[in-house]
Amino acid sequence: MDNENVYLPKLAKIINIKDEVNGARPIKTFRAQLLTETNFSHRCGQCAMVSVFGKGESMFAISSSPLVKDYLQFSIMKMGRVTSSLHSMKEDDIIGIRGPLGNSFPIEDWKGKKLIFIGGGIGLAPIWSVLQFALGQKKDYGDLILIYGARTSKDLVFKEELEELRKEMTVHLSVDVEEEGWKEFVGFVPQNVTDKKPSPKNAIAITCGPPIMIKFVIQALGDLGFKDDQIYTTVENKMKCGIGICGRCNIGMHYVCKDGPVYSWAELKELPQEY
Ligand SMILES: Cc1cc2nc3c(=O)[nH]c(=O)nc-3n(C[C@H](O)[C@H](O)[C@H](O)COP(=O)(O)OP(=O)(O)OC[C@H]3O[C@@H](n4cnc5c(N)ncnc54)[C@H](O)[C@@H]3O)c2cc1C
Ligand code: FES
C-alpha cells in the first residue's frame, strides 16, 4: 500500500450493481472504479477492506480476475451494518477501498494441472477470480471443472455467467433439496463431489463456502485420493485492521489477514485448531 496512513482508503466510484440473490440472504455484485489510482493490481484470492463512510469497513474477496483492469468486483451478502449500507447504495456512490490485502492462490505453481473449483453459496466469490484467471490463460492449465451448489436455484450467484461458462469448462451445479424444473444434482455440495468423482491425478482442488461444507468437501476429496497439499481453501476469520496489527484474526501466532486467507489443507492442519 502506498498511502502514508495505512488505514486511509482509496476512493472508488460504484459503476455497476447487480442483484444476484434476493430474499432472506440477499447478495449483490458491485463493480467499482478507483478515482485516482491507475495501477491497482491484485492477485487471485486477495481481499480488500471496503468502507461505507460513517458506517465502517469490512473485508471482502476481490472476485474479479487480476486480468481485468477496468474495475474491481465484490460480491457481497447482506449480513449487518456495513453490508446493509452497501446494499442500499446506488451507482455513482463513493466507497473506500483498502488493499489488496493478504496472500493469494499459488496459481503459477499449478500450470499444467487440472483445476477443480468447488464452491457453496457466496463461497463462489473468492473462487471466481482464480477461475476467471485460469480461463483467461486456458492453454497453461489442464481441464477446468466447477462443482457449485446452493440451498435453492435462486441462491446460486453468477447465474448468467455460469451458463456462459458451460461453453468453456465442465460445470456441475446442485441444489440442497428437490425443486420443480431442476435437472441437475440434488444434495449437498460434498455429495456432488463424491458423485462426480474428480480424479486426483495431476489435480488441484480449490474450495470455498460455509465451514461445514468445506469440512465435508475435504473429507470427500480425501476419500477420492486427494493429498492434503492438493487441496486449497480460504479462512474467513473476523477481521478489523486487515494488515496484521490488531490481533483480531489470528490463529496462534498466525495472522489470517496477512499470512492468509489462502491455505492448503496441509498448511491448515499444522495450525492450532482454533478456526
Ligand atoms: C477474508 C474474508 C473474505 C470475505 N469475503 C467475503 C465475500 O467475498 N463476500 C461476502 O459477502 N462476505 C465476505 N466475507 C465476510 C464479510 O466480511 C462479513 O460478512 C462482513 O464483515 C459483515 O459485516 P457487517 O458489518 O455487514 O456485519 P456485522 O454487523 O459486523 O455482523 C453481522 C453478523 O455477521 C457476523 N459476521 C461478521 N463478520 C463475520 C465473519 N467474517 N465470519 C462470520 N460471521 C461474521 C457477525 O457475528 C454478526 O452475527 C469475508 C470475510 C473475510 C474475513
Ligand atoms: S485483522 Fe488485525 S491482525 Fe488481522
Short mmCIF file of C-alpha atoms and ligand atoms in Angstrom, two decimals:
data_model
loop_
_atom_site.label_atom_id
_atom_site.label_comp_id
_atom_site.label_asym_id
_atom_site.label_seq_id
_atom_site.Cartn_x
_atom_site.Cartn_y
_atom_site.Cartn_z
CA MET A 1 0.00 0.00 0.00
CA ASP A 2 1.38 3.39 -0.93
CA ASN A 3 -0.66 5.63 1.39
CA GLU A 4 1.33 7.02 4.31
CA ASN A 5 -1.58 6.27 6.66
CA VAL A 6 -2.18 2.54 6.24
CA TYR A 7 -5.80 2.92 7.37
CA LEU A 8 -6.62 5.53 4.72
CA PRO A 9 -8.83 4.02 1.99
CA LYS A 10 -8.61 4.85 -1.69
CA LEU A 11 -11.80 6.42 -3.05
CA ALA A 12 -13.76 4.43 -5.60
CA LYS A 13 -16.99 5.01 -7.53
CA ILE A 14 -19.56 2.24 -7.83
CA ILE A 15 -20.09 1.82 -11.58
CA ASN A 16 -22.42 -1.20 -11.58
CA ILE A 17 -24.62 -3.07 -9.10
CA LYS A 18 -26.20 -6.42 -9.94
CA ASP A 19 -28.78 -8.30 -7.86
CA GLU A 20 -27.53 -11.87 -7.62
CA VAL A 21 -29.84 -13.31 -4.96
CA ASN A 22 -33.00 -11.86 -3.40
CA GLY A 23 -34.92 -12.99 -0.33
CA ALA A 24 -33.72 -13.52 3.22
CA ARG A 25 -29.99 -13.63 2.41
CA PRO A 26 -29.59 -11.17 -0.47
CA ILE A 27 -26.35 -10.95 -2.45
CA LYS A 28 -25.32 -8.12 -4.77
CA THR A 29 -22.28 -7.82 -7.02
CA PHE A 30 -20.63 -4.41 -7.06
CA ARG A 31 -18.15 -3.12 -9.62
CA ALA A 32 -16.10 -0.11 -8.54
CA GLN A 33 -13.51 2.09 -10.21
CA LEU A 34 -10.78 3.79 -8.19
CA LEU A 35 -10.94 7.55 -8.59
CA THR A 36 -7.23 8.31 -8.54
CA GLU A 37 -5.17 5.11 -8.67
CA THR A 38 -4.47 3.69 -12.11
CA ASN A 39 -2.08 0.88 -11.23
CA PHE A 40 -4.09 -1.14 -8.66
CA SER A 41 -3.12 -4.75 -9.16
CA HIS A 42 -4.22 -7.73 -7.12
CA ARG A 43 -3.53 -11.46 -7.19
CA CYS A 44 -6.12 -14.27 -7.29
CA GLY A 45 -7.66 -14.77 -3.84
CA GLN A 46 -6.60 -11.42 -2.38
CA CYS A 47 -9.13 -9.33 -0.47
CA ALA A 48 -9.83 -5.69 0.27
CA MET A 49 -11.44 -3.70 3.07
CA VAL A 50 -14.45 -1.92 1.61
CA SER A 51 -15.76 1.06 3.57
CA VAL A 52 -19.02 2.95 3.67
CA PHE A 53 -18.26 6.36 5.14
CA GLY A 54 -19.82 6.85 8.56
CA LYS A 55 -20.73 3.15 8.83
CA GLY A 56 -17.48 1.17 8.87
CA GLU A 57 -15.49 -1.23 6.74
CA SER A 58 -15.49 -4.99 6.10
CA MET A 59 -13.25 -7.48 4.37
CA PHE A 60 -14.32 -8.99 1.03
CA ALA A 61 -12.69 -11.19 -1.57
CA ILE A 62 -11.93 -9.37 -4.82
CA SER A 63 -13.98 -11.52 -7.20
CA SER A 64 -12.74 -10.01 -10.48
CA SER A 65 -9.79 -11.55 -12.28
CA PRO A 66 -6.44 -9.76 -11.98
CA LEU A 67 -6.57 -9.69 -15.80
CA VAL A 68 -9.50 -7.21 -15.61
CA LYS A 69 -8.11 -3.72 -15.15
CA ASP A 70 -11.23 -1.56 -15.63
CA TYR A 71 -12.89 -2.26 -12.29
CA LEU A 72 -12.73 -4.20 -9.02
CA GLN A 73 -15.60 -6.57 -8.32
CA PHE A 74 -17.03 -7.66 -4.96
CA SER A 75 -19.99 -10.00 -4.38
CA ILE A 76 -21.50 -9.22 -1.03
CA MET A 77 -24.09 -10.94 1.15
CA LYS A 78 -26.18 -8.65 3.36
CA MET A 79 -25.28 -9.51 6.98
CA GLY A 80 -25.15 -6.46 9.27
CA ARG A 81 -24.16 -2.81 9.46
CA VAL A 82 -21.59 -2.42 6.65
CA THR A 83 -23.08 -4.91 4.21
CA SER A 84 -26.62 -3.48 4.69
CA SER A 85 -25.28 0.02 3.97
CA LEU A 86 -23.54 -1.30 0.85
CA HIS A 87 -26.75 -2.98 -0.29
CA SER A 88 -28.60 0.36 -0.05
CA MET A 89 -26.02 2.20 -2.20
CA LYS A 90 -26.55 3.26 -5.81
CA GLU A 91 -24.38 3.50 -8.90
CA ASP A 92 -22.09 6.60 -8.79
CA ASP A 93 -21.93 6.47 -4.97
CA ILE A 94 -18.44 6.65 -3.48
CA ILE A 95 -16.92 3.92 -1.29
CA GLY A 96 -13.46 3.39 0.21
CA ILE A 97 -11.13 0.52 -0.66
CA ARG A 98 -8.07 -0.57 1.32
CA GLY A 99 -5.96 -3.21 -0.33
CA PRO A 100 -5.17 -5.52 -1.94
CA LEU A 101 -4.68 -7.46 1.30
CA GLY A 102 -3.47 -10.94 2.20
CA ASN A 103 -1.85 -13.74 0.26
CA SER A 104 -3.12 -15.41 -2.90
CA PHE A 105 -3.63 -18.76 -4.62
CA PRO A 106 -0.28 -20.07 -5.97
CA ILE A 107 -1.74 -20.28 -9.48
CA GLU A 108 1.69 -20.05 -11.16
CA ASP A 109 2.65 -23.34 -9.45
CA TRP A 110 -0.47 -25.02 -10.85
CA LYS A 111 0.44 -24.65 -14.54
CA GLY A 112 -0.23 -27.88 -16.45
CA LYS A 113 -2.58 -29.19 -13.75
CA LYS A 114 -6.30 -29.89 -13.79
CA LEU A 115 -8.14 -27.39 -11.57
CA ILE A 116 -11.34 -28.36 -9.74
CA PHE A 117 -13.23 -25.45 -8.22
CA ILE A 118 -15.73 -26.43 -5.51
CA GLY A 119 -18.00 -23.73 -4.09
CA GLY A 120 -21.08 -23.30 -1.95
CA GLY A 121 -23.34 -20.21 -1.93
CA ILE A 122 -21.44 -16.90 -1.68
CA GLY A 123 -18.26 -19.05 -1.47
CA LEU A 124 -18.06 -18.84 -5.25
CA ALA A 125 -16.90 -15.20 -4.90
CA PRO A 126 -13.32 -15.91 -3.68
CA ILE A 127 -13.04 -18.74 -6.24
CA TRP A 128 -14.32 -16.58 -9.11
CA SER A 129 -11.11 -14.52 -9.54
CA VAL A 130 -8.89 -17.61 -9.80
CA LEU A 131 -11.40 -19.41 -12.05
CA GLN A 132 -11.62 -16.41 -14.41
CA PHE A 133 -7.83 -16.04 -14.39
CA ALA A 134 -7.34 -19.73 -15.30
CA LEU A 135 -9.96 -19.40 -18.07
CA GLY A 136 -8.10 -16.36 -19.42
CA GLN A 137 -4.87 -18.41 -19.54
CA LYS A 138 -6.57 -21.69 -20.50
CA LYS A 139 -3.64 -23.06 -22.50
CA ASP A 140 -1.49 -23.05 -19.33
CA TYR A 141 -3.80 -25.39 -17.41
CA GLY A 142 -5.37 -28.83 -17.80
CA ASP A 143 -9.13 -29.43 -17.58
CA LEU A 144 -11.13 -26.87 -15.62
CA ILE A 145 -14.10 -28.20 -13.62
CA LEU A 146 -16.58 -26.32 -11.43
CA ILE A 147 -18.73 -28.07 -8.83
CA TYR A 148 -21.03 -25.45 -7.29
CA GLY A 149 -24.20 -25.56 -5.24
CA ALA A 150 -26.58 -23.54 -3.11
CA ARG A 151 -29.67 -24.16 -0.99
CA THR A 152 -32.01 -23.46 -3.92
CA SER A 153 -31.51 -22.43 -7.54
CA LYS A 154 -32.46 -18.86 -6.52
CA ASP A 155 -29.45 -18.80 -4.14
CA LEU A 156 -26.88 -19.53 -6.86
CA VAL A 157 -24.71 -16.50 -7.67
CA PHE A 158 -23.46 -15.54 -11.18
CA LYS A 159 -26.38 -17.46 -12.80
CA GLU A 160 -25.97 -15.96 -16.29
CA GLU A 161 -22.19 -16.29 -16.17
CA LEU A 162 -22.50 -19.96 -15.15
CA GLU A 163 -24.49 -20.70 -18.32
CA GLU A 164 -21.80 -18.97 -20.42
CA LEU A 165 -19.12 -20.91 -18.53
CA ARG A 166 -20.55 -24.23 -19.73
CA LYS A 167 -19.22 -23.39 -23.21
CA GLU A 168 -15.66 -23.30 -21.87
CA MET A 169 -15.45 -25.78 -18.99
CA THR A 170 -17.31 -28.54 -17.17
CA VAL A 171 -19.92 -27.16 -14.76
CA HIS A 172 -21.77 -29.34 -12.22
CA LEU A 173 -24.45 -27.50 -10.25
CA SER A 174 -26.51 -28.66 -7.29
CA VAL A 175 -29.33 -27.57 -5.00
CA ASP A 176 -29.83 -28.95 -1.49
CA VAL A 177 -33.42 -30.16 -1.95
CA GLU A 178 -35.59 -31.22 -4.87
CA GLU A 179 -37.30 -28.37 -6.76
CA GLU A 180 -39.56 -28.26 -9.80
CA GLY A 181 -37.69 -27.99 -13.08
CA TRP A 182 -34.23 -28.70 -11.60
CA LYS A 183 -32.42 -31.22 -13.80
CA GLU A 184 -29.02 -31.37 -12.13
CA PHE A 185 -27.76 -32.87 -8.88
CA VAL A 186 -29.90 -32.68 -5.74
CA GLY A 187 -27.99 -32.88 -2.47
CA PHE A 188 -25.17 -31.13 -0.64
CA VAL A 189 -22.02 -29.99 -2.44
CA PRO A 190 -19.76 -32.66 -0.85
CA GLN A 191 -22.20 -35.35 -2.09
CA ASN A 192 -21.93 -33.92 -5.59
CA VAL A 193 -18.13 -34.16 -5.33
CA THR A 194 -18.44 -37.84 -4.38
CA ASP A 195 -20.94 -38.34 -7.22
CA LYS A 196 -18.76 -36.70 -9.91
CA LYS A 197 -15.58 -38.43 -8.66
CA PRO A 198 -12.93 -36.00 -9.98
CA SER A 199 -9.62 -37.80 -10.30
CA PRO A 200 -6.76 -36.55 -8.10
CA LYS A 201 -4.22 -37.27 -10.85
CA ASN A 202 -2.23 -34.09 -11.54
CA ALA A 203 -5.09 -32.08 -9.99
CA ILE A 204 -5.62 -29.22 -7.55
CA ALA A 205 -8.95 -28.67 -5.77
CA ILE A 206 -9.93 -25.19 -4.59
CA THR A 207 -12.89 -25.00 -2.22
CA CYS A 208 -14.74 -22.10 -0.54
CA GLY A 209 -18.08 -21.98 1.22
CA PRO A 210 -19.58 -22.43 4.67
CA PRO A 211 -17.13 -24.10 7.12
CA ILE A 212 -19.33 -27.21 7.40
CA MET A 213 -19.31 -27.61 3.60
CA ILE A 214 -15.53 -27.17 3.44
CA LYS A 215 -15.07 -29.82 6.15
CA PHE A 216 -17.07 -32.44 4.25
CA VAL A 217 -15.66 -31.46 0.83
CA ILE A 218 -12.14 -32.04 2.19
CA GLN A 219 -13.29 -35.41 3.56
CA ALA A 220 -14.83 -36.34 0.17
CA LEU A 221 -11.67 -35.28 -1.68
CA GLY A 222 -9.55 -37.33 0.75
CA ASP A 223 -11.72 -40.38 0.04
CA LEU A 224 -11.11 -39.85 -3.69
CA GLY A 225 -7.34 -39.90 -3.08
CA PHE A 226 -6.51 -36.18 -2.99
CA LYS A 227 -3.46 -35.43 -0.81
CA ASP A 228 -3.57 -32.56 1.71
CA ASP A 229 -1.29 -30.39 -0.45
CA GLN A 230 -3.64 -30.79 -3.44
CA ILE A 231 -6.50 -29.02 -1.60
CA TYR A 232 -6.72 -25.22 -1.13
CA THR A 233 -9.28 -23.15 0.75
CA THR A 234 -9.73 -19.71 2.33
CA VAL A 235 -10.23 -18.87 6.01
CA GLU A 236 -12.68 -16.08 6.83
CA ASN A 237 -11.94 -15.22 10.46
CA LYS A 238 -13.41 -11.94 11.69
CA MET A 239 -11.07 -9.06 10.87
CA LYS A 240 -10.55 -5.46 11.89
CA CYS A 241 -7.27 -3.90 10.71
CA GLY A 242 -6.62 -6.34 7.83
CA ILE A 243 -2.87 -5.73 7.99
CA GLY A 244 -1.51 -7.82 10.87
CA ILE A 245 -1.65 -5.18 13.64
CA CYS A 246 -4.78 -5.62 15.81
CA GLY A 247 -4.68 -9.36 16.50
CA ARG A 248 -8.39 -9.88 15.76
CA CYS A 249 -7.97 -12.57 13.14
CA ASN A 250 -5.09 -14.64 14.40
CA ILE A 251 -4.79 -18.40 14.74
CA GLY A 252 -1.99 -18.81 17.28
CA MET A 253 0.89 -16.61 16.05
CA HIS A 254 -0.53 -16.59 12.54
CA TYR A 255 -2.38 -13.52 11.15
CA VAL A 256 -5.02 -14.71 8.70
CA CYS A 257 -5.41 -11.20 7.21
CA LYS A 258 -1.70 -11.01 6.30
CA ASP A 259 -0.46 -14.62 6.07
CA GLY A 260 -3.82 -15.91 4.71
CA PRO A 261 -6.65 -16.09 3.80
CA VAL A 262 -5.49 -18.74 1.30
CA TYR A 263 -4.15 -22.01 2.73
CA SER A 264 -3.54 -25.52 1.53
CA TRP A 265 -5.19 -28.16 3.71
CA ALA A 266 -1.67 -29.37 4.54
CA GLU A 267 -0.82 -25.88 5.91
CA LEU A 268 -4.09 -25.51 7.81
CA LYS A 269 -3.63 -28.83 9.58
CA GLU A 270 -0.35 -27.51 11.03
CA LEU A 271 -2.07 -24.50 12.64
CA PRO A 272 -3.73 -24.60 16.11
CA GLN A 273 -7.31 -25.88 15.67
CA GLU A 274 -8.96 -22.52 16.51
CA TYR A 275 -10.51 -21.58 13.19
C1 LIG B 1 -11.01 -12.88 4.15
C2 LIG B 1 -12.50 -12.63 4.10
C3 LIG B 1 -13.15 -12.60 2.86
C4 LIG B 1 -14.53 -12.40 2.81
N1 LIG B 1 -15.13 -12.34 1.59
C5 LIG B 1 -16.45 -12.11 1.51
C6 LIG B 1 -17.10 -12.00 0.23
O1 LIG B 1 -16.48 -12.10 -0.83
N2 LIG B 1 -18.43 -11.76 0.24
C7 LIG B 1 -19.17 -11.63 1.39
O2 LIG B 1 -20.38 -11.43 1.33
N3 LIG B 1 -18.59 -11.74 2.61
C8 LIG B 1 -17.24 -11.95 2.69
N4 LIG B 1 -16.65 -12.01 3.93
C9 LIG B 1 -17.49 -11.84 5.15
C10 LIG B 1 -17.73 -10.34 5.41
O3 LIG B 1 -16.51 -9.71 5.78
C11 LIG B 1 -18.75 -10.18 6.55
O4 LIG B 1 -19.99 -10.71 6.13
C12 LIG B 1 -18.95 -8.72 6.86
O5 LIG B 1 -17.79 -8.28 7.54
C13 LIG B 1 -20.14 -8.47 7.73
O6 LIG B 1 -20.11 -7.10 8.03
P1 LIG B 1 -21.37 -6.31 8.56
O7 LIG B 1 -20.92 -5.02 9.18
O8 LIG B 1 -22.41 -6.21 7.49
O9 LIG B 1 -21.94 -7.30 9.66
P2 LIG B 1 -21.79 -7.17 11.24
O10 LIG B 1 -22.79 -6.16 11.71
O11 LIG B 1 -20.37 -6.99 11.63
O12 LIG B 1 -22.22 -8.64 11.64
C14 LIG B 1 -23.44 -9.24 11.24
C15 LIG B 1 -23.38 -10.71 11.61
O13 LIG B 1 -22.38 -11.36 10.82
C16 LIG B 1 -21.42 -11.98 11.66
N5 LIG B 1 -20.12 -11.84 10.98
C17 LIG B 1 -19.49 -10.70 10.67
N6 LIG B 1 -18.32 -10.98 10.06
C18 LIG B 1 -18.21 -12.31 10.02
C19 LIG B 1 -17.22 -13.22 9.53
N7 LIG B 1 -16.08 -12.82 8.97
N8 LIG B 1 -17.46 -14.53 9.69
C20 LIG B 1 -18.60 -14.97 10.26
N9 LIG B 1 -19.56 -14.18 10.71
C21 LIG B 1 -19.37 -12.87 10.61
C22 LIG B 1 -21.49 -11.23 12.96
O14 LIG B 1 -21.07 -12.02 14.04
C23 LIG B 1 -22.98 -10.94 13.06
O15 LIG B 1 -23.69 -12.06 13.51
C24 LIG B 1 -15.28 -12.21 4.02
C25 LIG B 1 -14.63 -12.23 5.24
C26 LIG B 1 -13.25 -12.42 5.29
C27 LIG B 1 -12.56 -12.42 6.62
S1 FES B 2 -7.39 -8.20 11.29
FE1 FES B 2 -5.99 -7.18 12.56
S2 FES B 2 -4.36 -8.59 12.71
FE2 FES B 2 -5.67 -9.48 11.24
#
